XYZ file of C-alpha atoms in Angstrom:
515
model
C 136.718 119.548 132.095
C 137.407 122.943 132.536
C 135.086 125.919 134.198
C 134.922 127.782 130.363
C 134.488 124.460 129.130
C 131.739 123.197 131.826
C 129.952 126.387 131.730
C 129.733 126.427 127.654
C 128.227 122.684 128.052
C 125.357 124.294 130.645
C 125.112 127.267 128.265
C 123.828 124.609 125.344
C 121.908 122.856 127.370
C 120.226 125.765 128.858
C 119.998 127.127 124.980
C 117.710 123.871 124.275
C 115.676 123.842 127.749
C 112.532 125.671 129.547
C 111.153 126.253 125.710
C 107.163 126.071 124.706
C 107.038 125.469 120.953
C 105.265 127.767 118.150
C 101.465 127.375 116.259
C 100.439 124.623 114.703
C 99.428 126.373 111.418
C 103.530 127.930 110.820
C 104.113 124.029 111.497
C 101.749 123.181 108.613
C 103.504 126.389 106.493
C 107.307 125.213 106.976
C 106.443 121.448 106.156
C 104.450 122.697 102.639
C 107.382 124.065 101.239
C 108.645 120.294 100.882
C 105.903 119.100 98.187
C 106.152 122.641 96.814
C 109.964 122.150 95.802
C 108.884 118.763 95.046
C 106.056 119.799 92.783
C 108.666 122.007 91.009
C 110.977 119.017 90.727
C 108.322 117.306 88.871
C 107.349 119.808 86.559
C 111.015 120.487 85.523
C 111.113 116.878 84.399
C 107.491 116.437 83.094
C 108.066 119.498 80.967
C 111.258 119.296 80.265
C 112.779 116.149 80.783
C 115.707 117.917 83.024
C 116.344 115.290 84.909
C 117.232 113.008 81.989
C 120.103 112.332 81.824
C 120.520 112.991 85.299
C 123.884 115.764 84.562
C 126.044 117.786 87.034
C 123.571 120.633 86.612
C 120.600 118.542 86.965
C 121.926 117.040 90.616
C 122.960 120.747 91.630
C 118.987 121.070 91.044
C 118.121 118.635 92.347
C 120.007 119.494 95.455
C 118.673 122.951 95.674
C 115.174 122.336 95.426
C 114.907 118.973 97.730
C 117.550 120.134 100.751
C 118.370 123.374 99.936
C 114.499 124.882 99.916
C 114.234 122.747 102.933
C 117.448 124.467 104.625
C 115.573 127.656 103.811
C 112.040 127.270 105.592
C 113.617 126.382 108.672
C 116.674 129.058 109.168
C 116.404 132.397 106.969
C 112.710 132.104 105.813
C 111.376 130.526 109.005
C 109.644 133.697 109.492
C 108.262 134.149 106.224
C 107.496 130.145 104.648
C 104.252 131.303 102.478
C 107.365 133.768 100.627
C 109.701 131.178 100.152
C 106.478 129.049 98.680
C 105.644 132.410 96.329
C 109.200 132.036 95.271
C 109.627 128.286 94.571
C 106.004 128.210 92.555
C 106.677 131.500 90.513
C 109.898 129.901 88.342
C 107.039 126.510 88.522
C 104.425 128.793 86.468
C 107.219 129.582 84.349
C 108.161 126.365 83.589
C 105.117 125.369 82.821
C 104.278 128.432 80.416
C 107.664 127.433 78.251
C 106.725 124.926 75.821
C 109.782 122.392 75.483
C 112.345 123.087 73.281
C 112.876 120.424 70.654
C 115.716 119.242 72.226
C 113.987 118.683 75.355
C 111.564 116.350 73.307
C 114.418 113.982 71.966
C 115.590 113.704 75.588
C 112.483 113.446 76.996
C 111.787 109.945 78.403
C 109.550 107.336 76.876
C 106.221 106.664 78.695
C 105.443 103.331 79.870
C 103.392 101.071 77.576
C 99.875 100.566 78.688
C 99.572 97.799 80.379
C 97.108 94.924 78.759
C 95.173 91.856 79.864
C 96.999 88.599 80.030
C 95.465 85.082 80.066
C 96.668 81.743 80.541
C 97.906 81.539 77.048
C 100.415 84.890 77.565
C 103.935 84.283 76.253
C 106.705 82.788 78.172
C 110.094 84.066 78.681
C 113.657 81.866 78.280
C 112.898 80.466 82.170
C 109.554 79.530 81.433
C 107.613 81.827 83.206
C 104.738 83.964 81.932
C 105.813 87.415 81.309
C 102.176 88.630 82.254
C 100.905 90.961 85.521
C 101.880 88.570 87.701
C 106.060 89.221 87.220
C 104.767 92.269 89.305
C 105.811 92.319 92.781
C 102.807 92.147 94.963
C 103.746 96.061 96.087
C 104.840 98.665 93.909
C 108.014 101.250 94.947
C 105.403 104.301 94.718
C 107.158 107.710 93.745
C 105.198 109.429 96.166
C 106.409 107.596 99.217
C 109.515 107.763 98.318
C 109.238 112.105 97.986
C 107.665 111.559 101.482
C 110.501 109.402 103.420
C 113.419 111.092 101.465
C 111.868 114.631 101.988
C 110.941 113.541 105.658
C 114.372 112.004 106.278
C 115.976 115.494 104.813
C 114.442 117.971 107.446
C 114.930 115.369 110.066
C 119.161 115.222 109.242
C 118.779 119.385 108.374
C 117.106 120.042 112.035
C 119.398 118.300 114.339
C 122.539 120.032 113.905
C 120.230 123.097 113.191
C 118.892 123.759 116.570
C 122.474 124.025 117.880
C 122.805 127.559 116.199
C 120.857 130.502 116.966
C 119.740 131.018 113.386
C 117.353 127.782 113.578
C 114.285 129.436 115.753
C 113.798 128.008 119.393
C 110.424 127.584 118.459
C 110.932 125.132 115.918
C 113.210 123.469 118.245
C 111.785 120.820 120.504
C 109.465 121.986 123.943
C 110.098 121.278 127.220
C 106.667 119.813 128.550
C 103.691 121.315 126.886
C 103.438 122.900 123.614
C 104.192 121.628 119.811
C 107.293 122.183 117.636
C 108.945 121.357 114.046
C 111.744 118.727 115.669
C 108.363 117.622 117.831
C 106.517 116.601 114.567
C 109.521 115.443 113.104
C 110.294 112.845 115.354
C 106.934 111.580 115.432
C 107.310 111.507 111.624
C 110.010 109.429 111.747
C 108.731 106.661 113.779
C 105.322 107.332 111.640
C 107.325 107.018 108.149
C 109.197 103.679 109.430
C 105.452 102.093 110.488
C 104.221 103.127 106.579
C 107.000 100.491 105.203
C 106.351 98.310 108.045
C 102.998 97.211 106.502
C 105.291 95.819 103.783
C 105.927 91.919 105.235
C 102.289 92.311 106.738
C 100.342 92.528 102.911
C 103.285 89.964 101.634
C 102.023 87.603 103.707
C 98.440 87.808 103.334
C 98.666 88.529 99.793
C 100.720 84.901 99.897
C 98.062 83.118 101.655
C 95.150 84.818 99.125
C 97.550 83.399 96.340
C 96.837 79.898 97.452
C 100.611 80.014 98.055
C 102.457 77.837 100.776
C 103.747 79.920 103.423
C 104.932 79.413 106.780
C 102.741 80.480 109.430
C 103.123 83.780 111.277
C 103.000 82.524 114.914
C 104.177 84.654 117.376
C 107.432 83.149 118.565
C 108.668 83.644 114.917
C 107.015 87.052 114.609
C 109.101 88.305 117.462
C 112.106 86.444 116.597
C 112.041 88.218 112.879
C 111.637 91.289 115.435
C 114.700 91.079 117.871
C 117.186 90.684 114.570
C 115.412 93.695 113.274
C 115.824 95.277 116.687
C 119.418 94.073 117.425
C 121.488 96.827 115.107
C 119.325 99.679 116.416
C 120.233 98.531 120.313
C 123.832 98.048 119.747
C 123.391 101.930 117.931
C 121.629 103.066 121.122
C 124.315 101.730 123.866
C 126.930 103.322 121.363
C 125.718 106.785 121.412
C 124.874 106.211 125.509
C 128.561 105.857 126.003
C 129.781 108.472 123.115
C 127.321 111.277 125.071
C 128.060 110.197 128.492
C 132.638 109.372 127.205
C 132.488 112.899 125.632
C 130.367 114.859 128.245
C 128.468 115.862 125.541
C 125.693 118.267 126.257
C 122.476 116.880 126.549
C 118.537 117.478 127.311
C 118.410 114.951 130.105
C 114.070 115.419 130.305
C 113.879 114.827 126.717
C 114.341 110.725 126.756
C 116.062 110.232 130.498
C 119.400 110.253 131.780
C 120.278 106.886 129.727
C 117.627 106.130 127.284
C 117.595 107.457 123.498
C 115.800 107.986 120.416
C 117.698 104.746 119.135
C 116.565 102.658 122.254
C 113.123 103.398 121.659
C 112.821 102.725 117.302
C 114.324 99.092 118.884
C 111.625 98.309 121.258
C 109.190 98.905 118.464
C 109.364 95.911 115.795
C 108.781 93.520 119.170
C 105.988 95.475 120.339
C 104.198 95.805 117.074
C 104.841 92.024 117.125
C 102.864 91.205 120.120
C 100.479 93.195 119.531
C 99.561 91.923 115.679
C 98.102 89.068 117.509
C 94.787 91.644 118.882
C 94.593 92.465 115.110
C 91.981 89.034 115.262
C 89.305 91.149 118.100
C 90.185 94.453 116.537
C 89.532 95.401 113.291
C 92.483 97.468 112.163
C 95.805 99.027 112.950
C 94.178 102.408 113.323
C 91.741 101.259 115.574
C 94.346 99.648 117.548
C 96.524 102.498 117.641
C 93.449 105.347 118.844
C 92.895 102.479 121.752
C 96.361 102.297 123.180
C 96.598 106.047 122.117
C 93.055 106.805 124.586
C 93.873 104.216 127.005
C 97.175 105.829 127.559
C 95.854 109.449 127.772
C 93.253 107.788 130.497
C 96.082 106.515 132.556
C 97.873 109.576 132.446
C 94.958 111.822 133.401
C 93.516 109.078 136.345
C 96.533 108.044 137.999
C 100.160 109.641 139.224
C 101.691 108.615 135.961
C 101.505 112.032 134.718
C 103.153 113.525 137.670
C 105.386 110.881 138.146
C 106.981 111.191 134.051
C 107.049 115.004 134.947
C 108.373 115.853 138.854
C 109.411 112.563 139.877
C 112.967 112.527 141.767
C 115.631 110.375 139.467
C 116.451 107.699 142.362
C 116.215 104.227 140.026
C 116.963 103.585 136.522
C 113.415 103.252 135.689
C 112.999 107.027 137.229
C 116.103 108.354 135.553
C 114.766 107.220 132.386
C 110.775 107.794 133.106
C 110.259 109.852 130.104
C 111.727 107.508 127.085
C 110.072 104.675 129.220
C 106.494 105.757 129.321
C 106.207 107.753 125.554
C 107.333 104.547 124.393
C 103.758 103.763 124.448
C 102.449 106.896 122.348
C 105.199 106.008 120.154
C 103.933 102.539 119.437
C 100.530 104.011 118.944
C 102.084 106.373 116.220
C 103.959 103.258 114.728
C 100.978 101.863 114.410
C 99.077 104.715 113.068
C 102.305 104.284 109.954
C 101.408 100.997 109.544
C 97.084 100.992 108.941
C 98.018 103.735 106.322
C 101.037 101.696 104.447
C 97.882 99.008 104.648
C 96.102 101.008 101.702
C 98.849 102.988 100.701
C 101.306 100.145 99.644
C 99.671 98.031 97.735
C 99.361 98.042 94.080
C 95.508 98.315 94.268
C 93.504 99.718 96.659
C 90.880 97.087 95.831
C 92.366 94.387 94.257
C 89.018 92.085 93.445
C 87.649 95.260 91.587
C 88.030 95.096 87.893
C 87.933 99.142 87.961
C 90.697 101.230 85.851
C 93.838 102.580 87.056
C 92.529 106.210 86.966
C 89.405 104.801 89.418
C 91.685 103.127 91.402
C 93.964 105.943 91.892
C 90.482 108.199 92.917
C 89.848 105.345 95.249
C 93.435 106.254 96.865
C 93.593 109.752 96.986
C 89.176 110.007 98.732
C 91.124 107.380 101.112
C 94.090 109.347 102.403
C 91.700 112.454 102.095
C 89.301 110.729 104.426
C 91.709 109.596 106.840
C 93.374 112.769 107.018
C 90.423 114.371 107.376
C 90.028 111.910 110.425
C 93.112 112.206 112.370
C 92.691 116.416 111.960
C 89.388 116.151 113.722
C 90.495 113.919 116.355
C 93.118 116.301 117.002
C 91.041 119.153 116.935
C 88.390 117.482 119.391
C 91.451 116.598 122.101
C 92.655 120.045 121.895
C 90.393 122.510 121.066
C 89.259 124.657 125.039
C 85.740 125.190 123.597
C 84.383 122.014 121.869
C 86.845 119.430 122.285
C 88.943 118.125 125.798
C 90.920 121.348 125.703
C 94.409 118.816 126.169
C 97.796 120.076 125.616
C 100.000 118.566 123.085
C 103.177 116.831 124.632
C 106.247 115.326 123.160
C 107.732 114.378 126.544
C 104.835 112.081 127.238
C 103.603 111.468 123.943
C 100.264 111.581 124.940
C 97.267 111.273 122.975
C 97.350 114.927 121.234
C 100.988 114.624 120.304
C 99.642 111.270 118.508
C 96.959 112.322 116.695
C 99.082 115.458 115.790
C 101.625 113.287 114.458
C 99.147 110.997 112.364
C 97.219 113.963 111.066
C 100.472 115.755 109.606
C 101.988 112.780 107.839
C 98.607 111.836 106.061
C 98.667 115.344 105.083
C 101.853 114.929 103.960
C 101.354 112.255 101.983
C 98.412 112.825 100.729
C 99.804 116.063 99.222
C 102.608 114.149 97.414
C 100.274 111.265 95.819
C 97.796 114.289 94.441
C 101.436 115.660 92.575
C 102.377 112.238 91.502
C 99.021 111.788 90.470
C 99.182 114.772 87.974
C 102.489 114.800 86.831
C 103.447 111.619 86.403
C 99.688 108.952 85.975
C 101.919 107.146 83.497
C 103.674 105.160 86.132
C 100.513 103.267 87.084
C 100.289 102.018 83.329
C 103.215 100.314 83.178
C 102.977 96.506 81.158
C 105.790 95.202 83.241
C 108.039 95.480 86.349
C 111.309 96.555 84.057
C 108.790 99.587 82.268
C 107.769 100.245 85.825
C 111.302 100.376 87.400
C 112.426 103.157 83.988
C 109.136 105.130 85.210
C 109.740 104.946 88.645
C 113.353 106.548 88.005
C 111.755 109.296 85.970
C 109.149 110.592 88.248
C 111.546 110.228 91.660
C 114.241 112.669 92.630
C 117.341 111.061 92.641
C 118.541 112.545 96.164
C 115.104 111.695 97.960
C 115.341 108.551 96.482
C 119.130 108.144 97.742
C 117.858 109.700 101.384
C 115.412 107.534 101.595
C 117.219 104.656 100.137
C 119.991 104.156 102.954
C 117.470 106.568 105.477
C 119.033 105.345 108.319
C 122.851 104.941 107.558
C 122.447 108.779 106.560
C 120.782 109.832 109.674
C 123.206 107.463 111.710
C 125.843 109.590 109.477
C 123.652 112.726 110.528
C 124.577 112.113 114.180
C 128.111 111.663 113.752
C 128.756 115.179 112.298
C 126.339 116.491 114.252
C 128.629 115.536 117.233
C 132.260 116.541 115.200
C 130.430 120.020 114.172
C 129.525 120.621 118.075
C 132.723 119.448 119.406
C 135.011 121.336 117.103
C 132.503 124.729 116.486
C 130.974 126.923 119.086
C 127.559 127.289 117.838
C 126.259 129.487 119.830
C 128.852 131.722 118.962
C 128.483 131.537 115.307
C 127.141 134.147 112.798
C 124.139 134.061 110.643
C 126.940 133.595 107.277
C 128.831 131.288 109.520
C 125.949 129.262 110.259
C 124.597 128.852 106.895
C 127.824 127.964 105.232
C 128.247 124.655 107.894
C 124.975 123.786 107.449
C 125.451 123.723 103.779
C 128.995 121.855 103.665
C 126.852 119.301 105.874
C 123.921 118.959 103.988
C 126.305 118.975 100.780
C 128.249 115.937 102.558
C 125.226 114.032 103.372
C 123.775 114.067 99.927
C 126.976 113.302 98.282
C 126.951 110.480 100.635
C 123.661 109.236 99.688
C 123.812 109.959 96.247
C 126.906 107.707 96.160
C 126.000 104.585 97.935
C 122.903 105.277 95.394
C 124.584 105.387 92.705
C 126.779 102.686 92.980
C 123.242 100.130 93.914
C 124.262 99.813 97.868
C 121.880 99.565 100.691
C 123.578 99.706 104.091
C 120.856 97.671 106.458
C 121.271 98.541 110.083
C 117.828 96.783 110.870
């Protein structure tokens, strides 16, 4: 390598180093602009049916409000979000202020018919099988969650060829040690989003057993089997990026993960993890409650012991020590996982309370005090670890993942979400009356976006994708040197590519499973 060469590497690593993170509240701010484009999404197509057909314009749209909006609130409006959220809700108002034009209403889609009560004696399709409630999958594809992983999945891909250019703040860009950040949250969120879904095979299988249906026991040799094949793609990913990083001398944050370890290594370790420790769901009485114990037992450790100063000052003599900090915030990580995975419990299925005989609105009210509650939770927690005066007065940390950085995590995603189901719930409370799985599917395309949908579809092939240009745009473009016009236009072309990337393998019905 040459000196100019070597001493532009240092210069990028020092430009991501030695940094402290921003408030918690312009956190809150930058992430709110994501329902607000969303909301605006929604009332373009609940007012107007724009979205259907789904035309050239209509994808340009879509684009704009669901990555573009996001693009915004973390480069030219990171200073002002509430603005850009003034500016997104204002053409909102005036959508909904223009009643449709008549051609609007042609287009418009058909609602869902109401779903009705079936009996024994319900009519039987060409197979044989009754064409009643129970064609329904035991879990519903909720438009919400999918506006929450596609949005979620968007900043993620936006922010991690953003920090390399001085237009994306170095606040939002992830701290050192102590402190709290955008690119902190969002990975947090990511490993939060993948423990939602991972409640999926969890209610299958109990719903199975309710059923009366035959199904193979769970034990744990085949729970962590099922594991390690979901693990295997996302090592082989990690040992490939270890030897692209360390064949390209590539610059790199070596107290962010370790000399060796990565952000791939550790979403591997997870599925076996969570698998062994299902089993201490039969003494405990939730995932929640699991995750706060390994969360608190953790933060114990780390505040009785030499673990803390060990993860933070400890000379890099082994390969355990040279890879201390992805090592140990494993564990806060698996406590966050599991945090995803209590609220996919009452998030994914298709009723809250499935013995109650109550109506969808109820049931949806029954959702929405739920995620309100346990948001309200997690925010508390948080504010009692934190806070100098009547909490522990602890300092949030990525680096260790300790028990603040959890609960910080946990209390912004329920937020999150919560704030997407409350827009589904009033724009689109047709979906939930669907009177079978085919009206469901035609409603569920209505009320999604189609790029969040296709982001969160094939979420991580695109951020896999993410990483690879990430790397080409670093190798081939000084970053540091690069304007504020010069910035913006790569970051577009790459945000363009990615969506056209996702939008394709969506449109053409292909799901790329790494895991």
């Amino acid at each position: 390598m040459s000196e100019s060469a070597a001493s532009y590497k240092q210069l990028k690593e020092e430009f991501v180093s030695g940094l402290s993170g921003g408030p918690v509240g312009e956190i809150v701010a930058v992430t709110a602009v994501l329902p607000i484009a969303a909301l605006v999404w929604c009332l373009l197509q609940k007012r107007h049916a724009f979205f259907k057909p789904y035309t050239a314009l209509g994808n340009v749209v879509d684009y704009l409000l669901n990555v573009g909006a996001a693009l915004l609130a973390i480069t030219l409006y990171a200073n002002s979000a509430v603005l850009l959220m003034v500016l997104l809700l204002v053409p909102a108002l005036f959508v909904l202020g223009v009643p449709p034009s008549t051609g609007a209403r042609r287009k418009k889609p058909k609602l869902p018919p109401a779903a009705k009560s079936y009996n024994s004696n319900d009519s039987k399709d060409d197979t044989g099988s009754s064409s009643s409630s129970r064609d329904f999958d035991v879990l519903s594809t909720k438009p919400f969650l999918t506006f929450f992983r596609g949005s979620m999945m968007v900043l993620t891909c936006l922010s991690i060829l953003a920090v390399d250019f001085r237009i994306f703040p170095r606040r939002f860009a992830k701290v050192e040690t102590w402190g709290t950040s955008l690119m902190d949250v969002g990975v947090g969120a990511f490993v939060y989003s993948a423990g939602l879904v991972a409640a999926r095979p969890v209610l299958k299988e109990r719903a199975a057993h309710a059923g009366g249906r035959r199904a193979m026991a769970a034990t744990l040799p085949r729970r962590l089997a099922q594991a390690c094949r979901h693990s295997l793609p996302l090592l082989v990913l990690g040992v490939v990026r270890l030897l692209s990083v360390k064949g390209l001398d590539y610059a790199e944050h070596v107290t962010e993960y370790g000399v060796h370890w990565n952000f791939f290594f550790t979403l591997a370790l997870l599925p076996p993890f969570v698998a062994i420790f299902q089993s201490a769901l039969k003494i405990i009485p939730s995932y929640a409650a699991l995750a706060l114990i390994l969360g608190v037992t953790y933060q114990v450790v780390l505040e009785s012991t030499d673990l803390k100063a060990y993860i933070l000052t400890a000379p890099r003599v082994d390969l355990f020590s040279r890879n201390r900090e992805g090592i140990c915030s494993f564990v806060g990580y698996l406590a966050i996982f599991l945090a995803g995975q209590d609220t996919g419990m009452y998030v994914l299925p298709r009723k809250i309370n499935p013995r109650s005989g109550s109506s969808n609105a109820t049931q949806r009210t029954t959702l929405l005090m739920t995620m309100a509650i346990w948001c309200s939770i997690w925010s508390a927690l948080y504010f009692l670890t934190t806070d100098y005066k009547y909490g522990a007065g602890l300092s949030v940390s990525r680096r260790l993942a300790n028990l603040p950085y959890i609960l910080a995590v946990a209390a912004l995603g329920s937020l999150q979400l919560f704030t997407y189901c409350l827009i589904e719930t009033l724009c689109f409370p047709e979906f939930y009356s669907a009177a079978d799985p085919k009206a469901e599917k035609e409603a569920y395309n209505v009320a999604t976006s189609r790029v969040l949908r296709a982001y969160n579809r094939n979420g991580l092939a695109i951020f896999l994708l993410a990483n690879v240009l990430t790397g080409l745009v670093n190798m081939t473009v000084p970053t540091l040197d690069a304007s504020p016009l010069a910035s913006m236009a790569i970051l577009v072309a790459y945000s363009a590519v990615l969506t056209g990337v996702a939008v394709t393998l969506d449109a053409f019905d292909m799901n790329i499973k790494l895991s």
